[in-house]
PDB file of N, CA and C in Angstrom:
ATOM      1  N   UNK A   1       0.850  -1.187  -0.001  1.00 79.00           N
ATOM      2  CA  UNK A   1       0.001   0.000   0.000  1.00 79.00           C
ATOM      3  C   UNK A   1       0.886   1.237   0.000  1.00 79.00           C
ATOM      4  N   UNK A   2       0.473   2.217  -0.736  1.00 87.00           N
ATOM      5  CA  UNK A   2       1.242   3.454  -0.796  1.00 87.00           C
ATOM      6  C   UNK A   2       1.110   4.252   0.492  1.00 87.00           C
ATOM      7  N   UNK A   3      -0.009   4.114   1.186  1.00 86.00           N
ATOM      8  CA  UNK A   3      -0.233   4.856   2.428  1.00 86.00           C
ATOM      9  C   UNK A   3      -0.057   3.986   3.664  1.00 86.00           C
ATOM     10  N   UNK A   4       0.624   2.852   3.540  1.00 85.00           N
ATOM     11  CA  UNK A   4       0.818   1.962   4.679  1.00 85.00           C
ATOM     12  C   UNK A   4       1.636   2.678   5.757  1.00 85.00           C
ATOM     13  N   UNK A   5       1.146   2.630   6.980  1.00 84.00           N
ATOM     14  CA  UNK A   5       1.833   3.281   8.088  1.00 84.00           C
ATOM     15  C   UNK A   5       1.650   4.781   8.119  1.00 84.00           C
ATOM     16  N   UNK A   6       0.774   5.295   7.297  1.00 89.00           N
ATOM     17  CA  UNK A   6       0.560   6.740   7.208  1.00 89.00           C
ATOM     18  C   UNK A   6      -0.904   7.068   7.485  1.00 89.00           C
ATOM     19  N   UNK A   7      -1.461   6.440   8.512  1.00 90.00           N
ATOM     20  CA  UNK A   7      -2.886   6.599   8.795  1.00 90.00           C
ATOM     21  C   UNK A   7      -3.235   8.033   9.180  1.00 90.00           C
ATOM     22  N   UNK A   8      -2.304   8.759   9.798  1.00 92.00           N
ATOM     23  CA  UNK A   8      -2.577  10.158  10.160  1.00 92.00           C
ATOM     24  C   UNK A   8      -2.853  10.985   8.907  1.00 92.00           C
ATOM     25  N   UNK A   9      -2.083  10.762   7.841  1.00 93.00           N
ATOM     26  CA  UNK A   9      -2.303  11.475   6.587  1.00 93.00           C
ATOM     27  C   UNK A   9      -3.646  11.085   5.977  1.00 93.00           C
ATOM     28  N   UNK A  10      -3.953   9.787   6.010  1.00 94.00           N
ATOM     29  CA  UNK A  10      -5.226   9.309   5.470  1.00 94.00           C
ATOM     30  C   UNK A  10      -6.384   9.968   6.210  1.00 94.00           C
ATOM     31  N   UNK A  11      -6.285  10.061   7.532  1.00 94.00           N
ATOM     32  CA  UNK A  11      -7.367  10.638   8.333  1.00 94.00           C
ATOM     33  C   UNK A  11      -7.490  12.148   8.145  1.00 94.00           C
ATOM     34  N   UNK A  12      -6.423  12.821   7.733  1.00 94.00           N
ATOM     35  CA  UNK A  12      -6.532  14.245   7.399  1.00 94.00           C
ATOM     36  C   UNK A  12      -7.387  14.432   6.156  1.00 94.00           C
ATOM     37  N   UNK A  13      -7.214  13.551   5.191  1.00 93.00           N
ATOM     38  CA  UNK A  13      -7.973  13.627   3.941  1.00 93.00           C
ATOM     39  C   UNK A  13      -9.365  13.037   4.111  1.00 93.00           C
ATOM     40  N   UNK A  14      -9.458  11.961   4.878  1.00 94.00           N
ATOM     41  CA  UNK A  14     -10.704  11.203   5.054  1.00 94.00           C
ATOM     42  C   UNK A  14     -10.923  10.968   6.545  1.00 94.00           C
ATOM     43  N   UNK A  15     -11.487  11.940   7.276  1.00 93.00           N
ATOM     44  CA  UNK A  15     -11.635  11.836   8.735  1.00 93.00           C
ATOM     45  C   UNK A  15     -12.446  10.625   9.203  1.00 93.00           C
ATOM     46  N   UNK A  16     -13.410  10.175   8.412  1.00 91.00           N
ATOM     47  CA  UNK A  16     -14.233   9.033   8.807  1.00 91.00           C
ATOM     48  C   UNK A  16     -13.430   7.734   8.882  1.00 91.00           C
ATOM     49  N   UNK A  17     -12.246   7.707   8.303  1.00 93.00           N
ATOM     50  CA  UNK A  17     -11.413   6.498   8.328  1.00 93.00           C
ATOM     51  C   UNK A  17     -11.022   6.115   9.749  1.00 93.00           C
ATOM     52  N   UNK A  18     -10.986   7.079  10.651  1.00 94.00           N
ATOM     53  CA  UNK A  18     -10.625   6.798  12.047  1.00 94.00           C
ATOM     54  C   UNK A  18     -11.665   5.917  12.726  1.00 94.00           C
ATOM     55  N   UNK A  19     -12.902   5.941  12.244  1.00 92.00           N
ATOM     56  CA  UNK A  19     -13.991   5.180  12.858  1.00 92.00           C
ATOM     57  C   UNK A  19     -14.160   3.781  12.277  1.00 92.00           C
ATOM     58  N   UNK A  20     -13.374   3.432  11.281  1.00 93.00           N
ATOM     59  CA  UNK A  20     -13.502   2.131  10.625  1.00 93.00           C
ATOM     60  C   UNK A  20     -12.641   1.111  11.370  1.00 93.00           C
ATOM     61  N   UNK A  21     -13.207  -0.071  11.587  1.00 93.00           N
ATOM     62  CA  UNK A  21     -12.460  -1.151  12.243  1.00 93.00           C
ATOM     63  C   UNK A  21     -11.164  -1.415  11.472  1.00 93.00           C
ATOM     64  N   UNK A  22     -10.094  -1.685  12.195  1.00 93.00           N
ATOM     65  CA  UNK A  22      -8.766  -1.774  11.577  1.00 93.00           C
ATOM     66  C   UNK A  22      -8.671  -2.842  10.483  1.00 93.00           C
ATOM     67  N   UNK A  23      -9.299  -3.988  10.667  1.00 93.00           N
ATOM     68  CA  UNK A  23      -9.218  -5.025   9.630  1.00 93.00           C
ATOM     69  C   UNK A  23      -9.971  -4.608   8.368  1.00 93.00           C
ATOM     70  N   UNK A  24     -11.084  -3.915   8.538  1.00 93.00           N
ATOM     71  CA  UNK A  24     -11.849  -3.425   7.386  1.00 93.00           C
ATOM     72  C   UNK A  24     -11.074  -2.308   6.694  1.00 93.00           C
ATOM     73  N   UNK A  25     -10.489  -1.412   7.492  1.00 94.00           N
ATOM     74  CA  UNK A  25      -9.674  -0.320   6.946  1.00 94.00           C
ATOM     75  C   UNK A  25      -8.526  -0.887   6.104  1.00 94.00           C
ATOM     76  N   UNK A  26      -7.836  -1.891   6.652  1.00 94.00           N
ATOM     77  CA  UNK A  26      -6.715  -2.496   5.948  1.00 94.00           C
ATOM     78  C   UNK A  26      -7.180  -3.128   4.633  1.00 94.00           C
ATOM     79  N   UNK A  27      -8.308  -3.822   4.661  1.00 92.00           N
ATOM     80  CA  UNK A  27      -8.846  -4.439   3.442  1.00 92.00           C
ATOM     81  C   UNK A  27      -9.233  -3.384   2.408  1.00 92.00           C
ATOM     82  N   UNK A  28      -9.832  -2.286   2.858  1.00 93.00           N
ATOM     83  CA  UNK A  28     -10.201  -1.198   1.944  1.00 93.00           C
ATOM     84  C   UNK A  28      -8.969  -0.606   1.274  1.00 93.00           C
ATOM     85  N   UNK A  29      -7.929  -0.356   2.074  1.00 94.00           N
ATOM     86  CA  UNK A  29      -6.726   0.252   1.524  1.00 94.00           C
ATOM     87  C   UNK A  29      -5.994  -0.711   0.584  1.00 94.00           C
ATOM     88  N   UNK A  30      -5.982  -2.000   0.916  1.00 93.00           N
ATOM     89  CA  UNK A  30      -5.361  -2.985   0.015  1.00 93.00           C
ATOM     90  C   UNK A  30      -6.105  -3.059  -1.315  1.00 93.00           C
ATOM     91  N   UNK A  31      -7.432  -3.049  -1.237  1.00 90.00           N
ATOM     92  CA  UNK A  31      -8.244  -3.097  -2.449  1.00 90.00           C
ATOM     93  C   UNK A  31      -8.029  -1.853  -3.293  1.00 90.00           C
ATOM     94  N   UNK A  32      -8.048  -0.694  -2.647  1.00 91.00           N
ATOM     95  CA  UNK A  32      -7.828   0.560  -3.368  1.00 91.00           C
ATOM     96  C   UNK A  32      -6.448   0.574  -4.014  1.00 91.00           C
ATOM     97  N   UNK A  33      -5.452   0.090  -3.297  1.00 92.00           N
ATOM     98  CA  UNK A  33      -4.102   0.053  -3.844  1.00 92.00           C
ATOM     99  C   UNK A  33      -4.026  -0.867  -5.053  1.00 92.00           C
ATOM    100  N   UNK A  34      -4.654  -2.023  -4.973  1.00 90.00           N
ATOM    101  CA  UNK A  34      -4.631  -2.960  -6.100  1.00 90.00           C
ATOM    102  C   UNK A  34      -5.271  -2.342  -7.340  1.00 90.00           C
ATOM    103  N   UNK A  35      -6.386  -1.644  -7.157  1.00 88.00           N
ATOM    104  CA  UNK A  35      -7.052  -1.001  -8.291  1.00 88.00           C
ATOM    105  C   UNK A  35      -6.198   0.120  -8.870  1.00 88.00           C
ATOM    106  N   UNK A  36      -5.585   0.908  -7.989  1.00 90.00           N
ATOM    107  CA  UNK A  36      -4.754   2.024  -8.451  1.00 90.00           C
ATOM    108  C   UNK A  36      -3.489   1.525  -9.148  1.00 90.00           C
ATOM    109  N   UNK A  37      -2.861   0.492  -8.609  1.00 89.00           N
ATOM    110  CA  UNK A  37      -1.653  -0.061  -9.228  1.00 89.00           C
ATOM    111  C   UNK A  37      -1.976  -0.602 -10.617  1.00 89.00           C
ATOM    112  N   UNK A  38      -3.126  -1.232 -10.756  1.00 87.00           N
ATOM    113  CA  UNK A  38      -3.517  -1.782 -12.051  1.00 87.00           C
ATOM    114  C   UNK A  38      -3.736  -0.688 -13.089  1.00 87.00           C
ATOM    115  N   UNK A  39      -4.151   0.496 -12.658  1.00 89.00           N
ATOM    116  CA  UNK A  39      -4.467   1.578 -13.593  1.00 89.00           C
ATOM    117  C   UNK A  39      -3.285   2.514 -13.826  1.00 89.00           C
ATOM    118  N   UNK A  40      -2.455   2.707 -12.819  1.00 90.00           N
ATOM    119  CA  UNK A  40      -1.368   3.687 -12.902  1.00 90.00           C
ATOM    120  C   UNK A  40      -0.283   3.236 -13.874  1.00 90.00           C
ATOM    121  N   UNK A  41       0.420   4.204 -14.464  1.00 91.00           N
ATOM    122  CA  UNK A  41       1.578   3.836 -15.281  1.00 91.00           C
ATOM    123  C   UNK A  41       2.648   3.173 -14.411  1.00 91.00           C
ATOM    124  N   UNK A  42       3.521   2.438 -15.018  1.00 92.00           N
ATOM    125  CA  UNK A  42       4.577   1.740 -14.281  1.00 92.00           C
ATOM    126  C   UNK A  42       5.632   2.746 -13.829  1.00 92.00           C
ATOM    127  N   UNK A  43       5.995   2.662 -12.547  1.00 91.00           N
ATOM    128  CA  UNK A  43       7.063   3.508 -12.017  1.00 91.00           C
ATOM    129  C   UNK A  43       8.408   2.837 -12.262  1.00 91.00           C
ATOM    130  N   UNK A  44       9.422   3.643 -12.450  1.00 93.00           N
ATOM    131  CA  UNK A  44      10.776   3.105 -12.572  1.00 93.00           C
ATOM    132  C   UNK A  44      11.205   2.503 -11.239  1.00 93.00           C
ATOM    133  N   UNK A  45      12.081   1.530 -11.281  1.00 92.00           N
ATOM    134  CA  UNK A  45      12.577   0.913 -10.048  1.00 92.00           C
ATOM    135  C   UNK A  45      13.208   1.967  -9.154  1.00 92.00           C
ATOM    136  N   UNK A  46      12.812   1.971  -7.895  1.00 91.00           N
ATOM    137  CA  UNK A  46      13.364   2.911  -6.926  1.00 91.00           C
ATOM    138  C   UNK A  46      12.736   4.292  -6.962  1.00 91.00           C
ATOM    139  N   UNK A  47      11.789   4.520  -7.866  1.00 94.00           N
ATOM    140  CA  UNK A  47      11.142   5.832  -7.952  1.00 94.00           C
ATOM    141  C   UNK A  47      10.219   6.037  -6.759  1.00 94.00           C
ATOM    142  N   UNK A  48      10.087   7.280  -6.348  1.00 94.00           N
ATOM    143  CA  UNK A  48       9.205   7.636  -5.241  1.00 94.00           C
ATOM    144  C   UNK A  48       7.770   7.705  -5.760  1.00 94.00           C
ATOM    145  N   UNK A  49       6.852   7.148  -4.997  1.00 93.00           N
ATOM    146  CA  UNK A  49       5.436   7.189  -5.376  1.00 93.00           C
ATOM    147  C   UNK A  49       4.956   8.636  -5.256  1.00 93.00           C
ATOM    148  N   UNK A  50       4.390   9.217  -6.326  1.00 94.00           N
ATOM    149  CA  UNK A  50       3.918  10.600  -6.270  1.00 94.00           C
ATOM    150  C   UNK A  50       2.798  10.776  -5.240  1.00 94.00           C
ATOM    151  N   UNK A  51       2.740  11.963  -4.646  1.00 93.00           N
ATOM    152  CA  UNK A  51       1.691  12.254  -3.667  1.00 93.00           C
ATOM    153  C   UNK A  51       0.307  12.148  -4.287  1.00 93.00           C
ATOM    154  N   UNK A  52       0.193  12.495  -5.561  1.00 93.00           N
ATOM    155  CA  UNK A  52      -1.117  12.399  -6.221  1.00 93.00           C
ATOM    156  C   UNK A  52      -1.596  10.950  -6.273  1.00 93.00           C
ATOM    157  N   UNK A  53      -0.690  10.005  -6.376  1.00 93.00           N
ATOM    158  CA  UNK A  53      -1.067   8.589  -6.382  1.00 93.00           C
ATOM    159  C   UNK A  53      -1.544   8.173  -5.001  1.00 93.00           C
ATOM    160  N   UNK A  54      -0.919   8.711  -3.968  1.00 94.00           N
ATOM    161  CA  UNK A  54      -1.351   8.406  -2.601  1.00 94.00           C
ATOM    162  C   UNK A  54      -2.757   8.943  -2.355  1.00 94.00           C
ATOM    163  N   UNK A  55      -3.035  10.140  -2.893  1.00 94.00           N
ATOM    164  CA  UNK A  55      -4.392  10.695  -2.790  1.00 94.00           C
ATOM    165  C   UNK A  55      -5.387   9.833  -3.554  1.00 94.00           C
ATOM    166  N   UNK A  56      -4.996   9.367  -4.723  1.00 93.00           N
ATOM    167  CA  UNK A  56      -5.881   8.513  -5.520  1.00 93.00           C
ATOM    168  C   UNK A  56      -6.254   7.252  -4.751  1.00 93.00           C
ATOM    169  N   UNK A  57      -5.299   6.688  -4.038  1.00 94.00           N
ATOM    170  CA  UNK A  57      -5.570   5.490  -3.240  1.00 94.00           C
ATOM    171  C   UNK A  57      -6.596   5.791  -2.150  1.00 94.00           C
ATOM    172  N   UNK A  58      -6.463   6.948  -1.505  1.00 94.00           N
ATOM    173  CA  UNK A  58      -7.419   7.348  -0.464  1.00 94.00           C
ATOM    174  C   UNK A  58      -8.791   7.590  -1.077  1.00 94.00           C
ATOM    175  N   UNK A  59      -8.835   8.285  -2.212  1.00 91.00           N
ATOM    176  CA  UNK A  59     -10.117   8.548  -2.874  1.00 91.00           C
ATOM    177  C   UNK A  59     -10.821   7.244  -3.232  1.00 91.00           C
ATOM    178  N   UNK A  60     -10.062   6.288  -3.752  1.00 92.00           N
ATOM    179  CA  UNK A  60     -10.663   5.006  -4.140  1.00 92.00           C
ATOM    180  C   UNK A  60     -11.171   4.253  -2.921  1.00 92.00           C
ATOM    181  N   UNK A  61     -10.399   4.254  -1.835  1.00 93.00           N
ATOM    182  CA  UNK A  61     -10.830   3.574  -0.603  1.00 93.00           C
ATOM    183  C   UNK A  61     -12.087   4.233  -0.044  1.00 93.00           C
ATOM    184  N   UNK A  62     -12.115   5.565  -0.054  1.00 90.00           N
ATOM    185  CA  UNK A  62     -13.288   6.284   0.454  1.00 90.00           C
ATOM    186  C   UNK A  62     -14.515   5.985  -0.402  1.00 90.00           C
ATOM    187  N   UNK A  63     -14.329   5.919  -1.699  1.00 87.00           N
ATOM    188  CA  UNK A  63     -15.448   5.608  -2.592  1.00 87.00           C
ATOM    189  C   UNK A  63     -15.968   4.190  -2.337  1.00 87.00           C
ATOM    190  N   UNK A  64     -15.058   3.241  -2.210  1.00 86.00           N
ATOM    191  CA  UNK A  64     -15.457   1.859  -1.935  1.00 86.00           C
ATOM    192  C   UNK A  64     -16.193   1.767  -0.612  1.00 86.00           C
ATOM    193  N   UNK A  65     -15.691   2.460   0.410  1.00 88.00           N
ATOM    194  CA  UNK A  65     -16.329   2.443   1.728  1.00 88.00           C
ATOM    195  C   UNK A  65     -17.725   3.058   1.665  1.00 88.00           C
ATOM    196  N   UNK A  66     -17.885   4.163   0.955  1.00 81.00           N
ATOM    197  CA  UNK A  66     -19.202   4.808   0.895  1.00 81.00           C
ATOM    198  C   UNK A  66     -20.207   3.924   0.170  1.00 81.00           C
ATOM    199  N   UNK A  67     -19.767   3.209  -0.852  1.00 76.00           N
ATOM    200  CA  UNK A  67     -20.670   2.301  -1.552  1.00 76.00           C
ATOM    201  C   UNK A  67     -21.003   1.085  -0.696  1.00 76.00           C
ATOM    202  N   UNK A  68     -20.032   0.592   0.022  1.00 73.00           N
ATOM    203  CA  UNK A  68     -20.222  -0.575   0.890  1.00 73.00           C
ATOM    204  C   UNK A  68     -21.063  -0.219   2.111  1.00 73.00           C
ATOM    205  N   UNK A  69     -20.807   0.932   2.680  1.00 70.00           N
ATOM    206  CA  UNK A  69     -21.448   1.342   3.926  1.00 70.00           C
ATOM    207  C   UNK A  69     -22.821   1.952   3.703  1.00 70.00           C
ATOM    208  N   UNK A  70     -22.987   2.701   2.627  1.00 62.00           N
ATOM    209  CA  UNK A  70     -24.226   3.431   2.437  1.00 62.00           C
ATOM    210  C   UNK A  70     -25.094   2.939   1.312  1.00 62.00           C
ATOM    211  N   UNK A  71     -24.664   1.914   0.615  1.00 52.00           N
ATOM    212  CA  UNK A  71     -25.460   1.417  -0.499  1.00 52.00           C
ATOM    213  C   UNK A  71     -25.577   2.459  -1.590  1.00 52.00           C
ATOM    214  N   UNK A  72     -26.779   2.762  -1.999  1.00 51.00           N
ATOM    215  CA  UNK A  72     -27.000   3.751  -3.043  1.00 51.00           C
ATOM    216  C   UNK A  72     -27.116   5.163  -2.494  1.00 51.00           C
ATOM    217  N   UNK A  73     -27.060   5.287  -1.189  1.00 54.00           N
ATOM    218  CA  UNK A  73     -27.140   6.605  -0.569  1.00 54.00           C
ATOM    219  C   UNK A  73     -25.751   7.226  -0.587  1.00 54.00           C
ATOM    220  N   UNK A  74     -25.513   8.133  -1.488  1.00 53.00           N
ATOM    221  CA  UNK A  74     -24.194   8.745  -1.630  1.00 53.00           C
ATOM    222  C   UNK A  74     -24.071   9.951  -0.710  1.00 53.00           C
ATOM    223  N   UNK A  75     -24.050   9.690   0.577  1.00 55.00           N
ATOM    224  CA  UNK A  75     -23.931  10.755   1.568  1.00 55.00           C
ATOM    225  C   UNK A  75     -22.979  10.304   2.660  1.00 55.00           C
ATOM    226  N   UNK A  76     -22.241  11.257   3.196  1.00 56.00           N
ATOM    227  CA  UNK A  76     -21.364  10.997   4.330  1.00 56.00           C
ATOM    228  C   UNK A  76     -21.668  12.051   5.371  1.00 56.00           C
ATOM    229  N   UNK A  77     -21.722  11.657   6.611  1.00 59.00           N
ATOM    230  CA  UNK A  77     -21.919  12.612   7.693  1.00 59.00           C
ATOM    231  C   UNK A  77     -22.752  12.014   8.793  1.00 59.00           C
ATOM    232  N   UNK A  78     -22.099  11.666   9.890  1.00 61.00           N
ATOM    233  CA  UNK A  78     -22.817  11.058  11.009  1.00 61.00           C
ATOM    234  C   UNK A  78     -23.396  12.103  11.951  1.00 61.00           C
ATOM    235  N   UNK A  79     -23.166  13.367  11.673  1.00 62.00           N
ATOM    236  CA  UNK A  79     -23.602  14.423  12.579  1.00 62.00           C
ATOM    237  C   UNK A  79     -25.019  14.914  12.291  1.00 62.00           C
ATOM    238  N   UNK A  80     -25.741  14.254  11.434  1.00 57.00           N
ATOM    239  CA  UNK A  80     -27.106  14.657  11.133  1.00 57.00           C
ATOM    240  C   UNK A  80     -27.218  15.498   9.878  1.00 57.00           C
ATOM    241  N   UNK A  81     -26.096  15.950   9.362  1.00 61.00           N
ATOM    242  CA  UNK A  81     -26.097  16.731   8.134  1.00 61.00           C
ATOM    243  C   UNK A  81     -25.603  15.844   7.002  1.00 61.00           C
ATOM    244  N   UNK A  82     -26.333  15.825   5.930  1.00 60.00           N
ATOM    245  CA  UNK A  82     -25.955  14.982   4.802  1.00 60.00           C
ATOM    246  C   UNK A  82     -25.092  15.785   3.836  1.00 60.00           C
ATOM    247  N   UNK A  83     -23.965  15.251   3.501  1.00 57.00           N
ATOM    248  CA  UNK A  83     -23.081  15.866   2.529  1.00 57.00           C
ATOM    249  C   UNK A  83     -23.009  14.922   1.335  1.00 57.00           C
ATOM    250  N   UNK A  84     -23.560  15.328   0.202  1.00 56.00           N
ATOM    251  CA  UNK A  84     -23.522  14.422  -0.942  1.00 56.00           C
ATOM    252  C   UNK A  84     -22.092  14.264  -1.450  1.00 56.00           C
ATOM    253  N   UNK A  85     -21.753  13.048  -1.784  1.00 54.00           N
ATOM    254  CA  UNK A  85     -20.446  12.787  -2.378  1.00 54.00           C
ATOM    255  C   UNK A  85     -20.660  12.130  -3.724  1.00 54.00           C
ATOM    256  N   UNK A  86     -19.747  12.359  -4.597  1.00 54.00           N
ATOM    257  CA  UNK A  86     -19.839  11.804  -5.934  1.00 54.00           C
ATOM    258  C   UNK A  86     -18.765  10.742  -6.089  1.00 54.00           C
ATOM    259  N   UNK A  87     -18.969   9.798  -6.959  1.00 53.00           N
ATOM    260  CA  UNK A  87     -17.942   8.778  -7.154  1.00 53.00           C
ATOM    261  C   UNK A  87     -16.607   9.434  -7.502  1.00 53.00           C
ATOM    262  N   UNK A  88     -15.642   9.211  -6.672  1.00 55.00           N
ATOM    263  CA  UNK A  88     -14.343   9.831  -6.866  1.00 55.00           C
ATOM    264  C   UNK A  88     -13.400   8.957  -7.674  1.00 55.00           C
ATOM    265  N   UNK A  89     -13.952   7.924  -8.245  1.00 73.00           N
ATOM    266  CA  UNK A  89     -13.116   7.053  -9.050  1.00 73.00           C
ATOM    267  C   UNK A  89     -12.503   7.841 -10.195  1.00 73.00           C
ATOM    268  N   UNK A  90     -13.260   8.729 -10.806  1.00 77.00           N
ATOM    269  CA  UNK A  90     -12.724   9.533 -11.903  1.00 77.00           C
ATOM    270  C   UNK A  90     -11.629  10.461 -11.401  1.00 77.00           C
ATOM    271  N   UNK A  91     -11.820  11.015 -10.201  1.00 76.00           N
ATOM    272  CA  UNK A  91     -10.786  11.868  -9.621  1.00 76.00           C
ATOM    273  C   UNK A  91      -9.520  11.059  -9.355  1.00 76.00           C
ATOM    274  N   UNK A  92      -9.686   9.836  -8.885  1.00 81.00           N
ATOM    275  CA  UNK A  92      -8.521   8.979  -8.648  1.00 81.00           C
ATOM    276  C   UNK A  92      -7.817   8.666  -9.963  1.00 81.00           C
ATOM    277  N   UNK A  93      -8.569   8.378 -10.991  1.00 79.00           N
ATOM    278  CA  UNK A  93      -7.961   8.093 -12.293  1.00 79.00           C
ATOM    279  C   UNK A  93      -7.191   9.296 -12.814  1.00 79.00           C
ATOM    280  N   UNK A  94      -7.766  10.488 -12.645  1.00 82.00           N
ATOM    281  CA  UNK A  94      -7.088  11.691 -13.116  1.00 82.00           C
ATOM    282  C   UNK A  94      -5.802  11.960 -12.336  1.00 82.00           C
ATOM    283  N   UNK A  95      -5.774  11.569 -11.061  1.00 82.00           N
ATOM    284  CA  UNK A  95      -4.545  11.742 -10.287  1.00 82.00           C
ATOM    285  C   UNK A  95      -3.469  10.751 -10.728  1.00 82.00           C
ATOM    286  N   UNK A  96      -3.891   9.581 -11.162  1.00 82.00           N
ATOM    287  CA  UNK A  96      -2.932   8.564 -11.588  1.00 82.00           C
ATOM    288  C   UNK A  96      -2.433   8.792 -13.010  1.00 82.00           C
ATOM    289  N   UNK A  97      -3.333   9.207 -13.879  1.00 81.00           N
ATOM    290  CA  UNK A  97      -2.990   9.488 -15.277  1.00 81.00           C
ATOM    291  C   UNK A  97      -3.613  10.822 -15.671  1.00 81.00           C
ATOM    292  N   UNK A  98      -2.920  11.921 -15.413  1.00 80.00           N
ATOM    293  CA  UNK A  98      -3.495  13.234 -15.750  1.00 80.00           C
ATOM    294  C   UNK A  98      -3.822  13.319 -17.237  1.00 80.00           C
ATOM    295  N   UNK A  99      -4.939  13.945 -17.512  1.00 78.00           N
ATOM    296  CA  UNK A  99      -5.358  14.101 -18.902  1.00 78.00           C
ATOM    297  C   UNK A  99      -4.484  15.160 -19.565  1.00 78.00           C
ATOM    298  N   UNK A 100      -4.181  14.932 -20.807  1.00 74.00           N
ATOM    299  CA  UNK A 100      -3.427  15.923 -21.565  1.00 74.00           C
ATOM    300  C   UNK A 100      -4.272  16.353 -22.751  1.00 74.00           C
ATOM    301  N   UNK A 101      -4.000  17.536 -23.198  1.00 69.00           N
ATOM    302  CA  UNK A 101      -4.729  18.065 -24.333  1.00 69.00           C
ATOM    303  C   UNK A 101      -4.240  17.393 -25.613  1.00 69.00           C
ATOM    304  N   UNK A 102      -5.161  16.993 -26.491  1.00 66.00           N
ATOM    305  CA  UNK A 102      -4.725  16.398 -27.754  1.00 66.00           C
ATOM    306  C   UNK A 102      -3.960  17.401 -28.616  1.00 66.00           C
ATOM    307  N   UNK A 103      -4.164  18.699 -28.371  1.00 67.00           N
ATOM    308  CA  UNK A 103      -3.470  19.725 -29.147  1.00 67.00           C
ATOM    309  C   UNK A 103      -1.981  19.753 -28.835  1.00 67.00           C
ATOM    310  N   UNK A 104      -1.591  19.318 -27.644  1.00 66.00           N
ATOM    311  CA  UNK A 104      -0.166  19.340 -27.295  1.00 66.00           C
ATOM    312  C   UNK A 104       0.637  18.334 -28.115  1.00 66.00           C
ATOM    313  N   UNK A 105      -0.029  17.367 -28.705  1.00 63.00           N
ATOM    314  CA  UNK A 105       0.670  16.364 -29.516  1.00 63.00           C
ATOM    315  C   UNK A 105       0.844  16.803 -30.967  1.00 63.00           C
ATOM    316  N   UNK A 106       0.349  17.983 -31.340  1.00 68.00           N
ATOM    317  CA  UNK A 106       0.409  18.447 -32.725  1.00 68.00           C
ATOM    318  C   UNK A 106       1.689  19.216 -33.040  1.00 68.00           C
ATOM    319  N   UNK A 107       2.587  19.337 -32.113  1.00 60.00           N
ATOM    320  CA  UNK A 107       3.806  20.126 -32.352  1.00 60.00           C
ATOM    321  C   UNK A 107       4.706  19.482 -33.334  1.00 60.00           C
TER     322      UNK A 107
END
């Protein structure tokens, strides 16, 4: 996992992660990492994992948790206020493989 041992950083981005049972949290992060690794370009040996990839892993884990925990109800917020969330899978993909303009290839 790209965020292994960095739970404080994960909880800054995704505060609800602190309330998830540790075995479930670990499974979510492993699953998110597997999906992100499968989609991301290959890193050179010894290269540092970009911070954007670490964010993508968190976004994917949060998306998986919201679908698993809330079903079709795309809301997060245990305080009585509903905050709609959108599938962040596209955001994770964009962090792993930023889109480029087709015009930049015309040079």
